[in-house]
């Protein structure tokens, strides 16, 4: 079997690829070649195209990793021939015809509701004052404040982008459940992971688990690459 040495990291909505730095440091220390995709998060189609360009440039197989909305991007782009495995980090893992919008349309009773503000000119933001508690509760105040103040506008078209053929139907998948997530309810994470047939690891962490616990996230990615 070919050894997987490439890792491609895909961020979610409201943030950019810089949040992966801790995971990047962990994996590059082990000798992995890590690529961080900077998706514009304007539409799913655009983000899939950007991710596929990163995959085109690889010299061998890769683990394709997605956080949050990035899980939709890797589900659609992960059919690329250079993708050997998928890793979902507190992420959406949609089936054919599903989108973030359809998955979150009917939250279970009592589930936390993400503090997404009404769209302005086709773009979404999280309420700055509620960002810490909802997205990054296990990060220090200053780190969460910086994330809240540096939000990337999330396009409504990205939220509504549907998957045509989910890669997890064809590639092995791993899933890290963040047990204290207040953006994607943990029961929903577990259900999507089970449906995808993923190998599941649970970590006590917020939606920003990839920032707060990079070692645990990197360990799951190492398992996917093994």
PDB file of C-alpha atoms in Angstrom:
ATOM      1  CA  UNK A   1       0.000   0.000   0.000  1.00  0.00           C
ATOM      2  CA  UNK A   2       1.141   3.536  -0.750  1.00  0.00           C
ATOM      3  CA  UNK A   3       2.088   5.554   2.320  1.00  0.00           C
ATOM      4  CA  UNK A   4      -0.023   8.682   2.695  1.00  0.00           C
ATOM      5  CA  UNK A   5       2.171  11.712   3.357  1.00  0.00           C
ATOM      6  CA  UNK A   6      -0.103  14.508   2.073  1.00  0.00           C
ATOM      7  CA  UNK A   7      -2.742  16.157   4.240  1.00  0.00           C
ATOM      8  CA  UNK A   8      -5.187  18.737   2.839  1.00  0.00           C
ATOM      9  CA  UNK A   9      -7.018  20.883   5.421  1.00  0.00           C
ATOM     10  CA  UNK A  10     -10.304  22.624   4.553  1.00  0.00           C
ATOM     11  CA  UNK A  11     -11.772  25.254   6.887  1.00  0.00           C
ATOM     12  CA  UNK A  12     -15.438  25.966   7.541  1.00  0.00           C
ATOM     13  CA  UNK A  13     -17.664  29.031   7.520  1.00  0.00           C
ATOM     14  CA  UNK A  14     -16.908  32.325   9.320  1.00  0.00           C
ATOM     15  CA  UNK A  15     -13.167  31.493   9.558  1.00  0.00           C
ATOM     16  CA  UNK A  16     -10.149  31.029   7.291  1.00  0.00           C
ATOM     17  CA  UNK A  17      -7.357  28.499   7.090  1.00  0.00           C
ATOM     18  CA  UNK A  18      -5.168  30.131   9.752  1.00  0.00           C
ATOM     19  CA  UNK A  19      -7.077  28.297  12.478  1.00  0.00           C
ATOM     20  CA  UNK A  20      -5.372  25.099  11.340  1.00  0.00           C
ATOM     21  CA  UNK A  21      -1.919  26.299  12.455  1.00  0.00           C
ATOM     22  CA  UNK A  22      -1.746  24.087  15.541  1.00  0.00           C
ATOM     23  CA  UNK A  23      -2.772  21.013  13.537  1.00  0.00           C
ATOM     24  CA  UNK A  24      -0.329  22.021  10.791  1.00  0.00           C
ATOM     25  CA  UNK A  25       2.501  22.241  13.331  1.00  0.00           C
ATOM     26  CA  UNK A  26       1.657  18.814  14.783  1.00  0.00           C
ATOM     27  CA  UNK A  27       1.567  17.080  11.407  1.00  0.00           C
ATOM     28  CA  UNK A  28       4.535  18.777   9.742  1.00  0.00           C
ATOM     29  CA  UNK A  29       6.600  17.847  12.794  1.00  0.00           C
ATOM     30  CA  UNK A  30       5.831  14.232  11.864  1.00  0.00           C
ATOM     31  CA  UNK A  31       6.989  14.741   8.295  1.00  0.00           C
ATOM     32  CA  UNK A  32       3.602  15.122   6.613  1.00  0.00           C
ATOM     33  CA  UNK A  33       3.256  17.580   3.749  1.00  0.00           C
ATOM     34  CA  UNK A  34       0.326  19.718   4.826  1.00  0.00           C
ATOM     35  CA  UNK A  35      -1.678  21.917   2.464  1.00  0.00           C
ATOM     36  CA  UNK A  36      -4.120  24.492   3.842  1.00  0.00           C
ATOM     37  CA  UNK A  37      -6.929  25.421   1.452  1.00  0.00           C
ATOM     38  CA  UNK A  38      -8.155  29.014   1.633  1.00  0.00           C
ATOM     39  CA  UNK A  39     -11.744  28.750   0.448  1.00  0.00           C
ATOM     40  CA  UNK A  40     -13.605  32.019  -0.214  1.00  0.00           C
ATOM     41  CA  UNK A  41     -16.816  30.407   1.172  1.00  0.00           C
ATOM     42  CA  UNK A  42     -18.936  32.281  -1.365  1.00  0.00           C
ATOM     43  CA  UNK A  43     -20.484  29.166  -2.886  1.00  0.00           C
ATOM     44  CA  UNK A  44     -20.009  25.432  -2.558  1.00  0.00           C
ATOM     45  CA  UNK A  45     -19.163  25.178  -6.253  1.00  0.00           C
ATOM     46  CA  UNK A  46     -16.311  27.683  -5.902  1.00  0.00           C
ATOM     47  CA  UNK A  47     -14.972  26.062  -2.738  1.00  0.00           C
ATOM     48  CA  UNK A  48     -14.975  22.623  -4.343  1.00  0.00           C
ATOM     49  CA  UNK A  49     -13.067  24.050  -7.327  1.00  0.00           C
ATOM     50  CA  UNK A  50     -10.429  25.638  -5.044  1.00  0.00           C
ATOM     51  CA  UNK A  51     -10.058  22.391  -3.086  1.00  0.00           C
ATOM     52  CA  UNK A  52      -9.767  20.308  -6.256  1.00  0.00           C
ATOM     53  CA  UNK A  53      -6.988  22.584  -7.512  1.00  0.00           C
ATOM     54  CA  UNK A  54      -5.063  21.860  -4.316  1.00  0.00           C
ATOM     55  CA  UNK A  55      -5.622  18.136  -4.843  1.00  0.00           C
ATOM     56  CA  UNK A  56      -4.546  18.367  -8.495  1.00  0.00           C
ATOM     57  CA  UNK A  57      -1.153  19.683  -7.385  1.00  0.00           C
ATOM     58  CA  UNK A  58      -0.299  16.736  -5.133  1.00  0.00           C
ATOM     59  CA  UNK A  59       2.379  14.162  -5.882  1.00  0.00           C
ATOM     60  CA  UNK A  60       0.522  11.277  -4.249  1.00  0.00           C
ATOM     61  CA  UNK A  61      -2.483  10.248  -2.126  1.00  0.00           C
ATOM     62  CA  UNK A  62      -3.854  12.463   0.612  1.00  0.00           C
ATOM     63  CA  UNK A  63      -6.131  12.596   3.599  1.00  0.00           C
ATOM     64  CA  UNK A  64      -8.724  15.293   2.922  1.00  0.00           C
ATOM     65  CA  UNK A  65      -9.834  16.970   6.158  1.00  0.00           C
ATOM     66  CA  UNK A  66     -12.821  19.265   6.693  1.00  0.00           C
ATOM     67  CA  UNK A  67     -14.057  21.239   9.691  1.00  0.00           C
ATOM     68  CA  UNK A  68     -17.713  22.286   9.987  1.00  0.00           C
ATOM     69  CA  UNK A  69     -18.924  23.477   6.536  1.00  0.00           C
ATOM     70  CA  UNK A  70     -15.599  22.162   5.245  1.00  0.00           C
ATOM     71  CA  UNK A  71     -17.180  18.732   5.640  1.00  0.00           C
ATOM     72  CA  UNK A  72     -19.579  19.612   2.834  1.00  0.00           C
ATOM     73  CA  UNK A  73     -16.655  20.721   0.676  1.00  0.00           C
ATOM     74  CA  UNK A  74     -14.725  17.480   1.236  1.00  0.00           C
ATOM     75  CA  UNK A  75     -17.846  15.378   0.707  1.00  0.00           C
ATOM     76  CA  UNK A  76     -18.232  16.908  -2.760  1.00  0.00           C
ATOM     77  CA  UNK A  77     -14.554  17.214  -3.726  1.00  0.00           C
ATOM     78  CA  UNK A  78     -13.322  14.019  -2.071  1.00  0.00           C
ATOM     79  CA  UNK A  79     -14.124  11.850  -5.072  1.00  0.00           C
ATOM     80  CA  UNK A  80     -10.894  13.267  -6.551  1.00  0.00           C
ATOM     81  CA  UNK A  81      -8.483  10.412  -7.380  1.00  0.00           C
ATOM     82  CA  UNK A  82      -5.767  11.773  -5.074  1.00  0.00           C
ATOM     83  CA  UNK A  83      -8.024  11.437  -2.018  1.00  0.00           C
ATOM     84  CA  UNK A  84      -7.357   8.200  -0.133  1.00  0.00           C
ATOM     85  CA  UNK A  85      -9.293   8.969   3.046  1.00  0.00           C
ATOM     86  CA  UNK A  86     -11.573  11.587   4.572  1.00  0.00           C
ATOM     87  CA  UNK A  87     -11.479  13.129   8.039  1.00  0.00           C
ATOM     88  CA  UNK A  88     -14.421  15.110   9.398  1.00  0.00           C
ATOM     89  CA  UNK A  89     -13.709  17.413  12.359  1.00  0.00           C
ATOM     90  CA  UNK A  90     -16.994  18.430  14.043  1.00  0.00           C
ATOM     91  CA  UNK A  91     -18.222  18.694  10.479  1.00  0.00           C
ATOM     92  CA  UNK A  92     -21.264  18.314   8.290  1.00  0.00           C
ATOM     93  CA  UNK A  93     -21.199  15.037   6.364  1.00  0.00           C
ATOM     94  CA  UNK A  94     -24.109  15.459   3.948  1.00  0.00           C
ATOM     95  CA  UNK A  95     -25.637  12.799   1.758  1.00  0.00           C
ATOM     96  CA  UNK A  96     -26.623  13.261  -1.868  1.00  0.00           C
ATOM     97  CA  UNK A  97     -28.902  16.283  -2.291  1.00  0.00           C
ATOM     98  CA  UNK A  98     -28.243  17.632   1.202  1.00  0.00           C
ATOM     99  CA  UNK A  99     -26.770  21.001   2.175  1.00  0.00           C
ATOM    100  CA  UNK A 100     -25.975  22.824   5.399  1.00  0.00           C
ATOM    101  CA  UNK A 101     -29.330  24.571   5.021  1.00  0.00           C
ATOM    102  CA  UNK A 102     -31.288  21.333   4.756  1.00  0.00           C
ATOM    103  CA  UNK A 103     -29.409  19.654   7.612  1.00  0.00           C
ATOM    104  CA  UNK A 104     -29.978  22.514  10.080  1.00  0.00           C
ATOM    105  CA  UNK A 105     -33.533  23.309   8.960  1.00  0.00           C
ATOM    106  CA  UNK A 106     -35.236  21.269  11.686  1.00  0.00           C
ATOM    107  CA  UNK A 107     -33.127  21.279  14.870  1.00  0.00           C
ATOM    108  CA  UNK A 108     -34.121  18.854  17.636  1.00  0.00           C
ATOM    109  CA  UNK A 109     -35.929  20.316  20.669  1.00  0.00           C
ATOM    110  CA  UNK A 110     -33.530  21.879  23.145  1.00  0.00           C
ATOM    111  CA  UNK A 111     -30.582  21.951  20.734  1.00  0.00           C
ATOM    112  CA  UNK A 112     -28.501  25.152  20.844  1.00  0.00           C
ATOM    113  CA  UNK A 113     -29.257  27.492  17.954  1.00  0.00           C
ATOM    114  CA  UNK A 114     -26.161  29.029  16.340  1.00  0.00           C
ATOM    115  CA  UNK A 115     -26.283  32.841  16.665  1.00  0.00           C
ATOM    116  CA  UNK A 116     -26.250  33.486  12.909  1.00  0.00           C
ATOM    117  CA  UNK A 117     -27.352  37.028  12.093  1.00  0.00           C
ATOM    118  CA  UNK A 118     -29.829  37.695   9.256  1.00  0.00           C
ATOM    119  CA  UNK A 119     -28.071  37.785   5.869  1.00  0.00           C
ATOM    120  CA  UNK A 120     -26.856  41.133   4.556  1.00  0.00           C
ATOM    121  CA  UNK A 121     -26.390  41.308   0.781  1.00  0.00           C
ATOM    122  CA  UNK A 122     -26.119  37.529   0.624  1.00  0.00           C
ATOM    123  CA  UNK A 123     -23.592  37.080   3.438  1.00  0.00           C
ATOM    124  CA  UNK A 124     -23.829  35.698   6.960  1.00  0.00           C
ATOM    125  CA  UNK A 125     -21.970  36.477  10.184  1.00  0.00           C
ATOM    126  CA  UNK A 126     -22.209  35.175  13.739  1.00  0.00           C
ATOM    127  CA  UNK A 127     -23.291  37.593  16.444  1.00  0.00           C
ATOM    128  CA  UNK A 128     -19.976  38.898  17.764  1.00  0.00           C
ATOM    129  CA  UNK A 129     -21.168  38.975  21.379  1.00  0.00           C
ATOM    130  CA  UNK A 130     -22.276  35.320  21.240  1.00  0.00           C
ATOM    131  CA  UNK A 131     -19.353  33.992  19.192  1.00  0.00           C
ATOM    132  CA  UNK A 132     -17.266  32.863  22.172  1.00  0.00           C
ATOM    133  CA  UNK A 133     -19.981  30.764  23.783  1.00  0.00           C
ATOM    134  CA  UNK A 134     -21.329  29.300  20.554  1.00  0.00           C
ATOM    135  CA  UNK A 135     -18.217  28.666  18.471  1.00  0.00           C
ATOM    136  CA  UNK A 136     -15.172  28.711  20.728  1.00  0.00           C
ATOM    137  CA  UNK A 137     -16.180  28.192  24.361  1.00  0.00           C
ATOM    138  CA  UNK A 138     -12.944  26.365  25.248  1.00  0.00           C
ATOM    139  CA  UNK A 139     -10.651  29.092  23.907  1.00  0.00           C
ATOM    140  CA  UNK A 140      -9.311  32.026  25.966  1.00  0.00           C
ATOM    141  CA  UNK A 141     -11.332  35.231  25.815  1.00  0.00           C
ATOM    142  CA  UNK A 142      -8.797  37.094  23.684  1.00  0.00           C
ATOM    143  CA  UNK A 143      -8.438  34.284  21.156  1.00  0.00           C
ATOM    144  CA  UNK A 144     -12.202  33.974  20.775  1.00  0.00           C
ATOM    145  CA  UNK A 145     -12.556  37.753  20.480  1.00  0.00           C
ATOM    146  CA  UNK A 146     -10.000  37.796  17.675  1.00  0.00           C
ATOM    147  CA  UNK A 147     -11.883  35.054  15.825  1.00  0.00           C
ATOM    148  CA  UNK A 148     -15.150  36.943  16.286  1.00  0.00           C
ATOM    149  CA  UNK A 149     -13.630  40.188  14.987  1.00  0.00           C
ATOM    150  CA  UNK A 150     -11.898  38.544  12.018  1.00  0.00           C
ATOM    151  CA  UNK A 151     -14.907  36.619  10.713  1.00  0.00           C
ATOM    152  CA  UNK A 152     -15.004  35.774   7.024  1.00  0.00           C
ATOM    153  CA  UNK A 153     -18.380  36.512   5.404  1.00  0.00           C
ATOM    154  CA  UNK A 154     -20.150  33.215   4.700  1.00  0.00           C
ATOM    155  CA  UNK A 155     -22.119  33.254   1.472  1.00  0.00           C
ATOM    156  CA  UNK A 156     -25.735  32.127   1.537  1.00  0.00           C
ATOM    157  CA  UNK A 157     -24.958  30.219  -1.669  1.00  0.00           C
ATOM    158  CA  UNK A 158     -22.374  28.151   0.235  1.00  0.00           C
ATOM    159  CA  UNK A 159     -24.923  27.371   2.927  1.00  0.00           C
ATOM    160  CA  UNK A 160     -27.391  26.162   0.293  1.00  0.00           C
ATOM    161  CA  UNK A 161     -24.932  24.244  -1.906  1.00  0.00           C
ATOM    162  CA  UNK A 162     -25.983  20.605  -2.297  1.00  0.00           C
ATOM    163  CA  UNK A 163     -23.770  17.540  -2.588  1.00  0.00           C
ATOM    164  CA  UNK A 164     -24.101  15.519  -5.799  1.00  0.00           C
ATOM    165  CA  UNK A 165     -22.237  12.340  -4.828  1.00  0.00           C
ATOM    166  CA  UNK A 166     -20.806  12.130  -1.294  1.00  0.00           C
ATOM    167  CA  UNK A 167     -17.215  10.940  -1.234  1.00  0.00           C
ATOM    168  CA  UNK A 168     -17.770   9.007   1.987  1.00  0.00           C
ATOM    169  CA  UNK A 169     -19.751   6.482  -0.027  1.00  0.00           C
ATOM    170  CA  UNK A 170     -16.533   5.604  -1.860  1.00  0.00           C
ATOM    171  CA  UNK A 171     -13.648   6.448   0.506  1.00  0.00           C
ATOM    172  CA  UNK A 172     -12.902   5.429   4.115  1.00  0.00           C
ATOM    173  CA  UNK A 173     -13.861   8.121   6.613  1.00  0.00           C
ATOM    174  CA  UNK A 174     -12.925   9.177  10.134  1.00  0.00           C
ATOM    175  CA  UNK A 175     -14.966  11.547  12.302  1.00  0.00           C
ATOM    176  CA  UNK A 176     -14.029  13.570  15.390  1.00  0.00           C
ATOM    177  CA  UNK A 177     -17.079  14.433  17.485  1.00  0.00           C
ATOM    178  CA  UNK A 178     -16.742  17.554  19.640  1.00  0.00           C
ATOM    179  CA  UNK A 179     -18.866  16.680  22.661  1.00  0.00           C
ATOM    180  CA  UNK A 180     -19.419  20.297  23.802  1.00  0.00           C
ATOM    181  CA  UNK A 181     -20.205  21.703  20.343  1.00  0.00           C
ATOM    182  CA  UNK A 182     -22.896  24.414  20.322  1.00  0.00           C
ATOM    183  CA  UNK A 183     -22.891  24.947  16.553  1.00  0.00           C
ATOM    184  CA  UNK A 184     -23.493  21.385  15.306  1.00  0.00           C
ATOM    185  CA  UNK A 185     -25.196  19.337  18.052  1.00  0.00           C
ATOM    186  CA  UNK A 186     -23.116  16.303  19.063  1.00  0.00           C
ATOM    187  CA  UNK A 187     -26.055  13.904  18.456  1.00  0.00           C
ATOM    188  CA  UNK A 188     -26.228  15.195  14.865  1.00  0.00           C
ATOM    189  CA  UNK A 189     -22.474  14.694  14.512  1.00  0.00           C
ATOM    190  CA  UNK A 190     -22.768  11.107  15.731  1.00  0.00           C
ATOM    191  CA  UNK A 191     -25.664  10.399  13.365  1.00  0.00           C
ATOM    192  CA  UNK A 192     -23.795  11.764  10.336  1.00  0.00           C
ATOM    193  CA  UNK A 193     -20.666   9.828  11.305  1.00  0.00           C
ATOM    194  CA  UNK A 194     -22.615   6.591  11.662  1.00  0.00           C
ATOM    195  CA  UNK A 195     -24.339   7.103   8.318  1.00  0.00           C
ATOM    196  CA  UNK A 196     -20.953   7.675   6.669  1.00  0.00           C
ATOM    197  CA  UNK A 197     -19.570   4.491   8.215  1.00  0.00           C
ATOM    198  CA  UNK A 198     -16.828   6.558   9.803  1.00  0.00           C
ATOM    199  CA  UNK A 199     -14.364   5.529  12.476  1.00  0.00           C
ATOM    200  CA  UNK A 200     -15.367   7.811  15.349  1.00  0.00           C
ATOM    201  CA  UNK A 201     -13.323   9.483  18.087  1.00  0.00           C
ATOM    202  CA  UNK A 202     -14.971  11.746  20.663  1.00  0.00           C
ATOM    203  CA  UNK A 203     -13.137  14.682  22.214  1.00  0.00           C
ATOM    204  CA  UNK A 204     -14.373  17.019  24.939  1.00  0.00           C
ATOM    205  CA  UNK A 205     -14.258  20.318  23.076  1.00  0.00           C
ATOM    206  CA  UNK A 206     -16.159  23.154  21.435  1.00  0.00           C
ATOM    207  CA  UNK A 207     -16.866  23.664  17.745  1.00  0.00           C
ATOM    208  CA  UNK A 208     -13.375  25.190  17.578  1.00  0.00           C
ATOM    209  CA  UNK A 209     -11.812  21.907  18.703  1.00  0.00           C
ATOM    210  CA  UNK A 210      -9.368  22.084  15.793  1.00  0.00           C
ATOM    211  CA  UNK A 211      -7.939  25.249  17.392  1.00  0.00           C
ATOM    212  CA  UNK A 212      -8.245  24.303  21.063  1.00  0.00           C
ATOM    213  CA  UNK A 213      -7.077  20.686  20.791  1.00  0.00           C
ATOM    214  CA  UNK A 214      -4.803  20.391  17.760  1.00  0.00           C
ATOM    215  CA  UNK A 215      -3.007  17.321  19.120  1.00  0.00           C
ATOM    216  CA  UNK A 216      -6.238  15.310  19.324  1.00  0.00           C
ATOM    217  CA  UNK A 217      -7.266  16.428  15.841  1.00  0.00           C
ATOM    218  CA  UNK A 218      -3.841  15.598  14.422  1.00  0.00           C
ATOM    219  CA  UNK A 219      -3.991  12.148  16.022  1.00  0.00           C
ATOM    220  CA  UNK A 220      -7.263  11.361  14.212  1.00  0.00           C
ATOM    221  CA  UNK A 221      -5.705  12.514  10.933  1.00  0.00           C
ATOM    222  CA  UNK A 222      -2.679  10.280  11.555  1.00  0.00           C
ATOM    223  CA  UNK A 223      -5.059   7.338  11.977  1.00  0.00           C
ATOM    224  CA  UNK A 224      -6.685   8.155   8.645  1.00  0.00           C
ATOM    225  CA  UNK A 225      -3.273   8.322   7.006  1.00  0.00           C
ATOM    226  CA  UNK A 226      -2.039   5.021   8.451  1.00  0.00           C
TER     227      UNK A 226
END
